[in-house]
mmCIF file of C-alpha atoms in Angstrom:
data_model
loop_
_atom_site.group_PDB
_atom_site.id
_atom_site.type_symbol
_atom_site.label_atom_id
_atom_site.label_comp_id
_atom_site.label_asym_id
_atom_site.label_seq_id
_atom_site.Cartn_x
_atom_site.Cartn_y
_atom_site.Cartn_z
ATOM 1 C CA MET M 1 21.427 2.502 -7.941
ATOM 2 C CA MET M 2 18.698 0.262 -6.542
ATOM 3 C CA LYS M 3 15.237 1.798 -6.667
ATOM 4 C CA GLN M 4 13.348 2.431 -3.437
ATOM 5 C CA ARG M 5 10.430 0.040 -3.069
ATOM 6 C CA VAL M 6 6.897 1.089 -2.165
ATOM 7 C CA VAL M 7 3.743 -0.955 -1.679
ATOM 8 C CA VAL M 8 0.337 0.146 -2.980
ATOM 9 C CA LEU M 9 -2.862 -1.302 -1.525
ATOM 10 C CA GLY M 10 -5.285 -2.208 -4.314
ATOM 11 C CA GLY M 11 -4.824 -2.321 -8.068
ATOM 12 C CA GLY M 12 -8.225 -1.107 -9.232
ATOM 13 C CA THR M 13 -9.397 1.864 -11.249
ATOM 14 C CA PHE M 14 -8.675 4.446 -8.573
ATOM 15 C CA GLN M 15 -5.177 3.180 -7.725
ATOM 16 C CA LEU M 16 -3.963 3.175 -11.356
ATOM 17 C CA GLY M 17 -2.938 6.835 -11.394
ATOM 18 C CA LEU M 18 -0.964 6.424 -8.175
ATOM 19 C CA ILE M 19 0.831 3.303 -9.443
ATOM 20 C CA THR M 20 1.765 5.017 -12.718
ATOM 21 C CA GLU M 21 2.925 8.187 -10.940
ATOM 22 C CA LEU M 22 5.099 6.271 -8.480
ATOM 23 C CA LYS M 23 6.791 4.434 -11.341
ATOM 24 C CA THR M 24 7.375 7.769 -13.092
ATOM 25 C CA LEU M 25 8.934 9.109 -9.876
ATOM 26 C CA GLY M 26 11.434 6.247 -9.979
ATOM 27 C CA PHE M 27 10.048 3.850 -7.371
ATOM 28 C CA GLU M 28 9.786 0.073 -7.701
ATOM 29 C CA VAL M 29 6.064 -0.415 -7.166
ATOM 30 C CA HIS M 30 4.548 -3.510 -5.569
ATOM 31 C CA VAL M 31 0.766 -3.924 -5.532
ATOM 32 C CA VAL M 32 -1.130 -6.023 -3.005
ATOM 33 C CA THR M 33 -4.601 -7.200 -4.065
ATOM 34 C CA ASN M 34 -6.517 -10.446 -4.363
ATOM 35 C CA ARG M 35 -8.080 -9.124 -7.575
ATOM 36 C CA CYS M 36 -5.359 -10.173 -10.022
ATOM 37 C CA GLN M 37 -7.566 -9.199 -12.980
ATOM 38 C CA ASP M 38 -7.303 -5.513 -12.005
ATOM 39 C CA LYS M 39 -5.078 -3.541 -14.348
ATOM 40 C CA GLY M 40 -2.940 -2.186 -11.519
ATOM 41 C CA PHE M 41 -1.775 -5.717 -10.722
ATOM 42 C CA THR M 42 0.059 -5.946 -14.043
ATOM 43 C CA THR M 43 0.901 -2.239 -14.340
ATOM 44 C CA ALA M 44 2.998 -2.433 -11.148
ATOM 45 C CA ASP M 45 6.526 -3.813 -11.159
ATOM 46 C CA GLN M 46 5.194 -6.768 -9.196
ATOM 47 C CA GLY M 47 1.790 -7.885 -7.956
ATOM 48 C CA HIS M 48 1.194 -9.875 -4.759
ATOM 49 C CA ASP M 49 -1.941 -11.993 -4.726
ATOM 50 C CA PHE M 50 -3.524 -11.678 -1.291
ATOM 51 C CA ALA M 51 -6.054 -9.438 0.442
ATOM 52 C CA PHE M 52 -4.418 -6.283 1.777
ATOM 53 C CA THR M 53 -6.604 -6.598 4.878
ATOM 54 C CA ASP M 54 -4.281 -9.453 5.946
ATOM 55 C CA VAL M 55 -2.190 -7.042 8.016
ATOM 56 C CA ASP M 56 0.337 -9.592 9.344
ATOM 57 C CA ARG M 57 1.134 -10.839 5.858
ATOM 58 C CA LEU M 58 1.326 -7.265 4.570
ATOM 59 C CA ILE M 59 3.799 -6.266 7.298
ATOM 60 C CA ALA M 60 5.913 -9.353 6.535
ATOM 61 C CA LEU M 61 5.963 -8.418 2.840
ATOM 62 C CA MET M 62 6.990 -4.843 3.637
ATOM 63 C CA GLN M 63 9.859 -6.121 5.763
ATOM 64 C CA GLU M 64 10.925 -8.664 3.146
ATOM 65 C CA LEU M 65 10.991 -5.997 0.423
ATOM 66 C CA GLY M 66 12.566 -3.332 2.582
ATOM 67 C CA ALA M 67 9.731 -1.082 1.390
ATOM 68 C CA VAL M 68 10.031 2.553 2.458
ATOM 69 C CA GLN M 69 6.289 3.251 2.559
ATOM 70 C CA VAL M 70 2.796 1.892 1.932
ATOM 71 C CA LEU M 71 0.263 4.030 0.055
ATOM 72 C CA THR M 72 -3.147 3.947 -1.574
ATOM 73 C CA ALA M 73 -5.672 6.234 -3.265
ATOM 74 C CA GLY M 74 -9.451 6.284 -3.436
ATOM 75 C CA SER M 75 -9.905 3.485 -0.891
ATOM 76 C CA GLU M 76 -11.872 3.950 2.322
ATOM 77 C CA LEU M 77 -11.246 0.319 3.301
ATOM 78 C CA ALA M 78 -7.464 0.753 3.182
ATOM 79 C CA LEU M 79 -7.283 3.648 5.663
ATOM 80 C CA THR M 80 -7.275 1.554 8.842
ATOM 81 C CA VAL M 81 -4.844 -0.932 7.269
ATOM 82 C CA LEU M 82 -2.457 1.881 6.326
ATOM 83 C CA ALA M 83 -2.538 3.276 9.863
ATOM 84 C CA GLU M 84 -1.867 -0.121 11.451
ATOM 85 C CA VAL M 85 0.994 -1.050 9.116
ATOM 86 C CA GLN M 86 2.646 2.392 9.281
ATOM 87 C CA ALA M 87 2.483 2.330 13.089
ATOM 88 C CA ALA M 88 3.911 -1.205 13.267
ATOM 89 C CA LEU M 89 6.851 -0.300 11.019
ATOM 90 C CA GLY M 90 7.469 3.187 12.427
ATOM 91 C CA LEU M 91 6.563 4.911 9.153
ATOM 92 C CA PRO M 92 4.971 8.371 8.816
ATOM 93 C CA GLY M 93 1.183 8.327 8.502
ATOM 94 C CA ASN M 94 -2.093 8.949 10.280
ATOM 95 C CA SER M 95 -2.733 7.232 13.597
ATOM 96 C CA SER M 96 -5.503 4.651 13.962
ATOM 97 C CA ALA M 97 -7.302 6.954 16.398
ATOM 98 C CA PHE M 98 -7.308 9.788 13.854
ATOM 99 C CA VAL M 99 -8.536 7.537 11.030
ATOM 100 C CA MET M 100 -11.338 6.143 13.185
ATOM 101 C CA GLN M 101 -12.800 9.640 13.564
ATOM 102 C CA PHE M 102 -13.629 9.465 9.866
ATOM 103 C CA GLN M 103 -14.359 5.753 9.623
ATOM 104 C CA HIS M 104 -17.041 6.229 12.276
ATOM 105 C CA LYS M 105 -18.538 9.356 10.764
ATOM 106 C CA ALA M 106 -20.622 10.214 13.803
ATOM 107 C CA SER M 107 -17.376 11.189 15.560
ATOM 108 C CA TYR M 108 -16.265 14.095 13.373
ATOM 109 C CA LYS M 109 -19.858 15.061 12.527
ATOM 110 C CA THR M 110 -20.721 15.358 16.227
ATOM 111 C CA SER M 111 -17.578 17.415 16.780
ATOM 112 C CA LEU M 112 -18.535 19.806 13.978
ATOM 113 C CA ARG M 113 -22.149 20.036 15.172
ATOM 114 C CA GLN M 114 -20.768 21.314 18.488
ATOM 115 C CA SER M 115 -18.015 23.660 17.282
ATOM 116 C CA CYS M 116 -19.340 24.738 13.870
ATOM 117 C CA PRO M 117 -23.055 23.853 13.561
ATOM 118 C CA GLU M 118 -23.429 25.940 10.405
ATOM 119 C CA CYS M 119 -20.819 23.745 8.661
ATOM 120 C CA VAL M 120 -22.905 20.552 8.522
ATOM 121 C CA PRO M 121 -26.542 19.549 7.935
ATOM 122 C CA GLU M 122 -28.769 18.866 10.916
ATOM 123 C CA THR M 123 -27.893 15.325 11.981
ATOM 124 C CA PHE M 124 -29.410 12.463 13.956
ATOM 125 C CA ILE M 125 -27.589 9.242 14.938
ATOM 126 C CA TYR M 126 -30.003 6.284 14.897
ATOM 127 C CA SER M 127 -29.330 2.724 16.067
ATOM 128 C CA GLY M 128 -32.803 1.209 15.933
ATOM 129 C CA LYS M 129 -33.984 2.832 19.158
ATOM 130 C CA ASP M 130 -35.695 6.093 20.083
ATOM 131 C CA SER M 131 -38.174 5.933 17.177
ATOM 132 C CA LYS M 132 -40.147 8.796 18.748
ATOM 133 C CA LEU M 133 -37.109 11.045 18.590
ATOM 134 C CA LEU M 134 -36.508 9.885 15.047
ATOM 135 C CA ASN M 135 -40.101 10.716 14.084
ATOM 136 C CA SER M 136 -39.702 14.138 15.624
ATOM 137 C CA PHE M 137 -36.449 14.725 13.732
ATOM 138 C CA ILE M 138 -37.622 13.727 10.261
ATOM 139 C CA SER M 139 -40.972 15.521 10.610
ATOM 140 C CA SER M 140 -39.034 18.798 10.426
ATOM 141 C CA PHE M 141 -37.915 18.146 6.846
ATOM 142 C CA ARG M 142 -40.570 18.093 4.144
ATOM 143 C CA GLN M 143 -38.034 17.040 1.506
ATOM 144 C CA GLY M 144 -36.959 14.028 3.533
ATOM 145 C CA VAL M 145 -33.605 12.936 4.915
ATOM 146 C CA ILE M 146 -30.442 11.218 3.712
ATOM 147 C CA VAL M 147 -29.600 7.954 5.473
ATOM 148 C CA LYS M 148 -26.043 6.628 5.376
ATOM 149 C CA PRO M 149 -24.037 4.051 7.357
ATOM 150 C CA ALA M 150 -22.354 5.457 10.457
ATOM 151 C CA VAL M 151 -19.213 3.521 9.563
ATOM 152 C CA GLY M 152 -17.474 4.707 6.380
ATOM 153 C CA ARG M 153 -18.595 2.937 3.223
ATOM 154 C CA GLY M 154 -18.314 5.663 0.602
ATOM 155 C CA SER M 155 -21.561 5.766 -1.396
ATOM 156 C CA LYS M 156 -22.664 2.270 -0.369
ATOM 157 C CA SER M 157 -26.063 1.852 1.320
ATOM 158 C CA VAL M 158 -27.076 5.531 1.075
ATOM 159 C CA ALA M 159 -30.766 6.361 0.644
ATOM 160 C CA HIS M 160 -33.166 9.297 0.460
ATOM 161 C CA CYS M 161 -36.044 8.525 2.861
ATOM 162 C CA HIS M 162 -39.199 10.344 3.928
ATOM 163 C CA THR M 163 -40.636 8.214 6.741
ATOM 164 C CA THR M 164 -39.500 6.240 9.776
ATOM 165 C CA ALA M 165 -40.774 3.052 8.129
ATOM 166 C CA GLU M 166 -38.552 3.665 5.080
ATOM 167 C CA ILE M 167 -35.541 4.180 7.325
ATOM 168 C CA ILE M 168 -36.189 1.006 9.333
ATOM 169 C CA ASN M 169 -36.647 -0.995 6.123
ATOM 170 C CA HIS M 170 -33.385 0.437 4.815
ATOM 171 C CA LEU M 171 -31.558 -0.696 7.974
ATOM 172 C CA ARG M 172 -32.992 -4.203 7.651
ATOM 173 C CA LYS M 173 -32.303 -4.497 3.918
ATOM 174 C CA HIS M 174 -28.653 -3.478 4.284
ATOM 175 C CA ARG M 175 -28.140 -5.051 7.728
ATOM 176 C CA LEU M 176 -27.072 -1.776 9.271
ATOM 177 C CA GLN M 177 -26.760 -1.433 13.031
ATOM 178 C CA GLU M 178 -26.335 2.327 13.126
ATOM 179 C CA VAL M 179 -26.892 5.112 10.607
ATOM 180 C CA ILE M 180 -26.420 8.836 10.293
ATOM 181 C CA ILE M 181 -29.579 10.664 9.279
ATOM 182 C CA GLU M 182 -29.180 14.138 7.820
ATOM 183 C CA ALA M 183 -31.555 16.739 6.485
ATOM 184 C CA TYR M 184 -31.888 16.448 2.711
ATOM 185 C CA LEU M 185 -30.537 19.632 1.147
ATOM 186 C CA GLU M 186 -31.230 21.013 -2.318
ATOM 187 C CA GLY M 187 -28.457 22.678 -4.267
ATOM 188 C CA PRO M 188 -25.371 22.058 -6.403
ATOM 189 C CA GLU M 189 -23.055 19.435 -4.961
ATOM 190 C CA TYR M 190 -19.282 19.574 -5.161
ATOM 191 C CA GLY M 191 -16.678 16.880 -4.619
ATOM 192 C CA GLY M 192 -12.946 17.049 -4.614
ATOM 193 C CA ASP M 193 -9.716 17.040 -2.673
ATOM 194 C CA PHE M 194 -7.859 19.600 -0.615
ATOM 195 C CA LEU M 195 -4.246 19.565 0.560
ATOM 196 C CA VAL M 196 -3.101 20.641 4.019
ATOM 197 C CA ARG M 197 0.530 21.609 4.680
ATOM 198 C CA ASP M 198 1.923 23.108 7.894
ATOM 199 C CA GLY M 199 -1.620 23.202 9.227
ATOM 200 C CA GLN M 200 -2.798 25.492 6.420
ATOM 201 C CA LEU M 201 -4.900 24.961 3.309
ATOM 202 C CA LEU M 202 -2.456 24.626 0.430
ATOM 203 C CA VAL M 203 -4.726 23.752 -2.505
ATOM 204 C CA GLU M 204 -8.415 22.975 -2.930
ATOM 205 C CA SER M 205 -9.756 21.451 -6.125
ATOM 206 C CA CYS M 206 -13.536 21.259 -6.291
ATOM 207 C CA THR M 207 -15.513 19.526 -9.008
ATOM 208 C CA LEU M 208 -19.154 19.901 -9.922
ATOM 209 C CA LYS M 209 -20.589 16.530 -8.963
ATOM 210 C CA GLY M 210 -23.443 14.415 -10.324
ATOM 211 C CA VAL M 211 -25.055 11.300 -8.841
ATOM 212 C CA ASN M 212 -27.337 8.547 -10.122
ATOM 213 C CA ALA M 213 -30.669 7.287 -8.785
ATOM 214 C CA TRP M 214 -28.874 5.446 -5.959
ATOM 215 C CA LEU M 215 -26.969 8.622 -4.963
ATOM 216 C CA VAL M 216 -23.711 7.103 -6.242
ATOM 217 C CA PRO M 217 -21.340 9.722 -7.741
ATOM 218 C CA THR M 218 -21.132 9.304 -11.523
ATOM 219 C CA VAL M 219 -19.822 12.676 -12.733
ATOM 220 C CA HIS M 220 -17.027 15.066 -11.737
ATOM 221 C CA LEU M 221 -16.358 18.231 -13.736
ATOM 222 C CA MET M 222 -13.231 20.324 -13.203
ATOM 223 C CA LEU M 223 -14.516 23.755 -14.187
ATOM 224 C CA GLU M 224 -12.372 26.880 -14.289
ATOM 225 C CA GLU M 225 -15.047 28.891 -12.489
ATOM 226 C CA LEU M 226 -14.715 26.614 -9.440
ATOM 227 C CA GLN M 227 -10.965 27.048 -8.990
ATOM 228 C CA ASP M 228 -9.583 29.496 -6.425
ATOM 229 C CA ASN M 229 -13.149 30.018 -5.244
ATOM 230 C CA VAL M 230 -13.071 32.392 -2.266
ATOM 231 C CA ARG M 231 -16.138 30.860 -0.577
ATOM 232 C CA HIS M 232 -14.919 27.275 -0.968
ATOM 233 C CA ARG M 233 -11.459 28.164 0.285
ATOM 234 C CA ALA M 234 -12.804 29.950 3.368
ATOM 235 C CA PHE M 235 -15.075 26.983 4.090
ATOM 236 C CA PHE M 236 -12.260 24.426 3.936
ATOM 237 C CA GLU M 237 -10.064 26.647 6.091
ATOM 238 C CA LYS M 238 -12.845 26.666 8.658
ATOM 239 C CA ILE M 239 -13.101 22.843 8.575
ATOM 240 C CA ILE M 240 -9.314 22.499 8.964
ATOM 241 C CA ARG M 241 -9.380 24.831 11.938
ATOM 242 C CA HIS M 242 -12.322 23.261 13.759
ATOM 243 C CA LEU M 243 -11.159 19.655 13.252
ATOM 244 C CA ARG M 244 -7.466 20.547 13.676
ATOM 245 C CA LEU M 245 -6.586 18.548 10.587
ATOM 246 C CA PRO M 246 -2.925 17.540 10.254
ATOM 247 C CA ASP M 247 -0.979 17.695 7.000
ATOM 248 C CA GLY M 248 -2.298 15.428 4.268
ATOM 249 C CA VAL M 249 -4.768 14.974 1.421
ATOM 250 C CA TYR M 250 -8.483 15.071 2.228
ATOM 251 C CA ASN M 251 -11.477 14.122 0.115
ATOM 252 C CA ALA M 252 -14.641 16.113 0.740
ATOM 253 C CA ASP M 253 -18.210 16.438 -0.492
ATOM 254 C CA ILE M 254 -20.013 19.721 0.047
ATOM 255 C CA ILE M 255 -23.346 21.174 -1.012
ATOM 256 C CA ASP M 256 -24.358 24.780 -1.606
ATOM 257 C CA CYS M 257 -27.818 25.169 -0.081
ATOM 258 C CA ASP M 258 -29.329 28.620 -0.528
ATOM 259 C CA GLY M 259 -25.892 30.203 -0.566
ATOM 260 C CA GLN M 260 -24.622 28.353 2.516
ATOM 261 C CA LEU M 261 -21.996 25.610 2.201
ATOM 262 C CA LYS M 262 -22.459 22.383 4.155
ATOM 263 C CA LEU M 263 -20.023 19.490 4.590
ATOM 264 C CA ILE M 264 -21.622 16.213 3.512
ATOM 265 C CA ASP M 265 -18.636 13.898 3.884
ATOM 266 C CA LEU M 266 -14.922 14.009 4.688
ATOM 267 C CA SER M 267 -12.125 11.435 4.607
ATOM 268 C CA PRO M 268 -8.320 11.637 5.055
ATOM 269 C CA ARG M 269 -7.478 10.192 1.636
ATOM 270 C CA ILE M 270 -7.106 10.968 -2.043
ATOM 271 C CA GLY M 271 -10.485 10.851 -3.782
ATOM 272 C CA GLY M 272 -11.782 8.129 -6.044
ATOM 273 C CA ASN M 273 -13.644 8.561 -9.341
ATOM 274 C CA CYS M 274 -10.403 9.710 -11.030
ATOM 275 C CA ILE M 275 -10.410 13.017 -9.111
ATOM 276 C CA PRO M 276 -6.579 13.240 -8.803
ATOM 277 C CA ASP M 277 -6.294 12.516 -12.542
ATOM 278 C CA LEU M 278 -8.636 15.428 -13.285
ATOM 279 C CA VAL M 279 -6.695 17.709 -10.945
ATOM 280 C CA LYS M 280 -3.374 16.895 -12.606
ATOM 281 C CA MET M 281 -4.687 17.231 -16.162
ATOM 282 C CA SER M 282 -6.651 20.402 -15.478
ATOM 283 C CA ARG M 283 -4.231 22.196 -13.162
ATOM 284 C CA GLY M 284 -0.887 20.379 -13.321
ATOM 285 C CA ILE M 285 -1.029 19.544 -9.601
ATOM 286 C CA SER M 286 -0.036 15.996 -8.624
ATOM 287 C CA GLU M 287 -1.776 14.948 -5.414
ATOM 288 C CA TRP M 288 0.043 11.620 -5.603
ATOM 289 C CA GLN M 289 3.460 13.298 -5.497
ATOM 290 C CA PHE M 290 2.358 15.594 -2.678
ATOM 291 C CA MET M 291 1.233 12.576 -0.634
ATOM 292 C CA THR M 292 4.442 10.666 -1.429
ATOM 293 C CA ASP M 293 6.651 13.608 -0.405
ATOM 294 C CA LEU M 294 4.695 13.922 2.839
ATOM 295 C CA LEU M 295 4.869 10.212 3.717
ATOM 296 C CA LEU M 296 8.605 10.040 2.961
ATOM 297 C CA ASN M 297 9.392 13.228 4.922
ATOM 298 C CA LYS M 298 10.748 14.863 1.775
ATOM 299 C CA ASN M 299 10.716 18.518 0.824
ATOM 300 C CA MET M 300 7.574 19.319 -1.108
ATOM 301 C CA THR M 301 8.070 19.169 -4.866
ATOM 302 C CA PRO M 302 6.832 22.417 -6.473
ATOM 303 C CA PHE M 303 3.637 22.013 -8.468
ATOM 304 C CA ASN M 304 4.053 22.201 -12.244
ATOM 305 C CA THR M 305 0.892 24.234 -12.739
ATOM 306 C CA HIS M 306 -0.216 25.226 -16.217
ATOM 307 C CA LYS M 307 -3.026 27.112 -17.922
ATOM 308 C CA PHE M 308 -6.289 25.600 -16.768
ATOM 309 C CA VAL M 309 -7.966 23.066 -19.076
ATOM 310 C CA PRO M 310 -11.520 21.906 -18.165
ATOM 311 C CA HIS M 311 -11.824 18.113 -17.759
ATOM 312 C CA GLY M 312 -14.594 15.750 -16.764
ATOM 313 C CA VAL M 313 -15.154 12.091 -15.981
ATOM 314 C CA TYR M 314 -18.261 9.974 -16.372
ATOM 315 C CA MET M 315 -18.403 6.742 -14.370
ATOM 316 C CA ILE M 316 -20.312 4.143 -16.398
ATOM 317 C CA GLY M 317 -22.750 1.808 -14.670
ATOM 318 C CA ALA M 318 -25.705 -0.494 -15.292
ATOM 319 C CA THR M 319 -29.270 0.212 -14.207
ATOM 320 C CA GLY M 320 -29.811 -3.433 -13.247
ATOM 321 C CA ASP M 321 -28.193 -6.849 -13.078
ATOM 322 C CA GLY M 322 -27.258 -8.545 -16.334
ATOM 323 C CA GLU M 323 -24.625 -9.686 -18.815
ATOM 324 C CA ILE M 324 -22.491 -7.383 -20.971
ATOM 325 C CA GLN M 325 -23.190 -7.851 -24.688
ATOM 326 C CA SER M 326 -20.877 -5.218 -26.215
ATOM 327 C CA LEU M 327 -18.543 -2.387 -25.205
ATOM 328 C CA VAL M 328 -17.625 0.722 -27.194
ATOM 329 C CA THR M 329 -13.859 1.152 -27.491
ATOM 330 C CA ASP M 330 -13.081 3.656 -30.242
ATOM 331 C CA GLN M 331 -16.260 3.874 -32.325
ATOM 332 C CA HIS M 332 -17.710 6.966 -30.672
ATOM 333 C CA PRO M 333 -18.525 10.447 -32.045
ATOM 334 C CA PHE M 334 -16.432 12.479 -29.604
ATOM 335 C CA GLY M 335 -13.036 12.358 -31.324
ATOM 336 C CA GLU M 336 -10.094 13.774 -29.402
ATOM 337 C CA SER M 337 -12.380 15.212 -26.736
ATOM 338 C CA VAL M 338 -12.285 11.758 -25.112
ATOM 339 C CA ILE M 339 -8.800 11.316 -23.692
ATOM 340 C CA ASP M 340 -9.335 8.019 -21.881
ATOM 341 C CA LEU M 341 -11.960 5.298 -22.173
ATOM 342 C CA PHE M 342 -11.328 2.586 -19.600
ATOM 343 C CA TRP M 343 -13.290 -0.624 -19.125
ATOM 344 C CA ARG M 344 -13.088 -2.577 -15.885
ATOM 345 C CA VAL M 345 -15.303 -5.325 -17.322
ATOM 346 C CA SER M 346 -15.364 -7.407 -20.498
ATOM 347 C CA VAL M 347 -17.980 -8.798 -22.889
ATOM 348 C CA THR M 348 -20.084 -11.701 -21.462
ATOM 349 C CA GLU M 349 -19.215 -10.641 -17.903
ATOM 350 C CA THR M 350 -22.102 -10.570 -15.426
ATOM 351 C CA VAL M 351 -22.537 -7.191 -13.763
ATOM 352 C CA ALA M 352 -24.684 -5.675 -11.015
ATOM 353 C CA ALA M 353 -26.667 -2.450 -10.825
ATOM 354 C CA PHE M 354 -24.565 0.660 -10.070
ATOM 355 C CA THR M 355 -25.751 0.933 -6.464
ATOM 356 C CA GLU M 356 -22.270 1.559 -5.025
ATOM 357 C CA GLY M 357 -19.017 2.991 -6.321
ATOM 358 C CA ALA M 358 -17.221 -0.357 -6.613
ATOM 359 C CA ARG M 359 -19.790 -1.490 -9.196
ATOM 360 C CA HIS M 360 -18.797 0.933 -11.927
ATOM 361 C CA LEU M 361 -18.094 -0.722 -15.291
ATOM 362 C CA GLY M 362 -15.486 1.801 -16.404
ATOM 363 C CA TYR M 363 -15.153 5.470 -17.141
ATOM 364 C CA VAL M 364 -14.881 8.099 -19.871
ATOM 365 C CA MET M 365 -12.497 10.993 -19.283
ATOM 366 C CA TYR M 366 -12.862 14.010 -21.540
ATOM 367 C CA LYS M 367 -11.746 17.607 -22.021
ATOM 368 C CA ALA M 368 -12.937 20.868 -23.584
ATOM 369 C CA LYS M 369 -11.628 24.365 -24.220
ATOM 370 C CA THR M 370 -14.135 26.166 -21.989
ATOM 371 C CA ASP M 371 -16.491 25.438 -19.103
ATOM 372 C CA ALA M 372 -19.504 25.926 -21.390
ATOM 373 C CA GLU M 373 -18.144 23.389 -23.896
ATOM 374 C CA LEU M 374 -17.477 20.894 -21.103
ATOM 375 C CA LEU M 375 -21.040 21.183 -19.782
ATOM 376 C CA THR M 376 -22.448 20.597 -23.278
ATOM 377 C CA LEU M 377 -20.096 17.679 -23.842
ATOM 378 C CA ARG M 378 -21.200 16.167 -20.550
ATOM 379 C CA GLU M 379 -24.795 15.893 -21.769
ATOM 380 C CA ARG M 380 -23.742 14.194 -24.989
ATOM 381 C CA ILE M 381 -21.385 11.756 -23.287
ATOM 382 C CA GLU M 382 -23.937 10.741 -20.669
ATOM 383 C CA GLY M 383 -26.571 10.280 -23.379
ATOM 384 C CA PHE M 384 -24.363 8.015 -25.517
ATOM 385 C CA GLU M 385 -24.800 4.222 -25.378
ATOM 386 C CA TRP M 386 -21.353 3.056 -24.222
ATOM 387 C CA PHE M 387 -22.371 -0.576 -23.758
ATOM 388 C CA THR M 388 -25.202 -2.989 -24.396
ATOM 389 C CA TRP M 389 -26.316 -5.755 -22.066
ATOM 390 C CA PHE M 390 -28.923 -8.413 -21.401
ATOM 391 C CA GLU M 391 -30.828 -7.624 -18.201
ATOM 392 C CA SER M 392 -31.422 -10.662 -16.007
#
């Protein structure tokens, strides 16, 4: 019997798990990316060398292949493309109008500020005008504010600022027309995915999250103490209710500030930074299969859950621009605790500072027997020299 064909947008680090899972599920997988050096390009049954933002060409390819669906994971850029292609071909998926609520973050944030003000930080939308109002807003927060693009860019162009001058300079430096400015909150930060089915929260998988000096996520820890957390579950149920979220997979960032949870970011997609890999290895839950079942209108495949195993991932990045001199492959002191060491770059390659998620050099995925062991292992793994480089 001929395999059903599916198309995946992107072949990078965060699409690899999806590509592998789809092949395991028996699909013929076609990847569309203009980055032929990405591992997903060769892991797929066939790679197609063009930018997936070329919607007309993508639709033509789908029709030529007789593909039954188009999917992606961990890609904010692909969301609008998915919606446009699925609508053009009459395939299940989110509408462009729904996706744009999350692409232009001021939309859903404004909605939550009105219906559930306790769910989100205090927020100000700034477009280079009303500097007096901006001054008044930021003067209320002694610890400063977080500035991020109003249009979805993941962790790109995010900054912690304390003055109006810093904010204006940030806009100029990154050529931003409009930004969201939020109160800076202290407290543990969590990232992860949650699944919605029949309008109800099905599963939530939170990780303890760590960021670097540029506020780019570098660490996710799947800890047993965070699973089936009553407070987290109630919070996500509240978000689903207030935003009337349809069935799907959602990636969220939340922070626990003085015992009160706040939503930092939300997107209708599977998370990046290997989050679905951690969920499957730790809990036995495949977000990729859930998404595939949903987009093909199939009955939901039961989750093959197992005894929880703590896992973590460390995204490796450079502190400046330079050239890679050496990369560690298997000569490390962590033995079988490291279950995957993946490099996106090679020796002599020129790299940039880890100021946005797309600039990671690779990752280390690891496991432990207990939460305490995982937290200790995290410190050792982050302190290890995984690569050497010449700074330019």
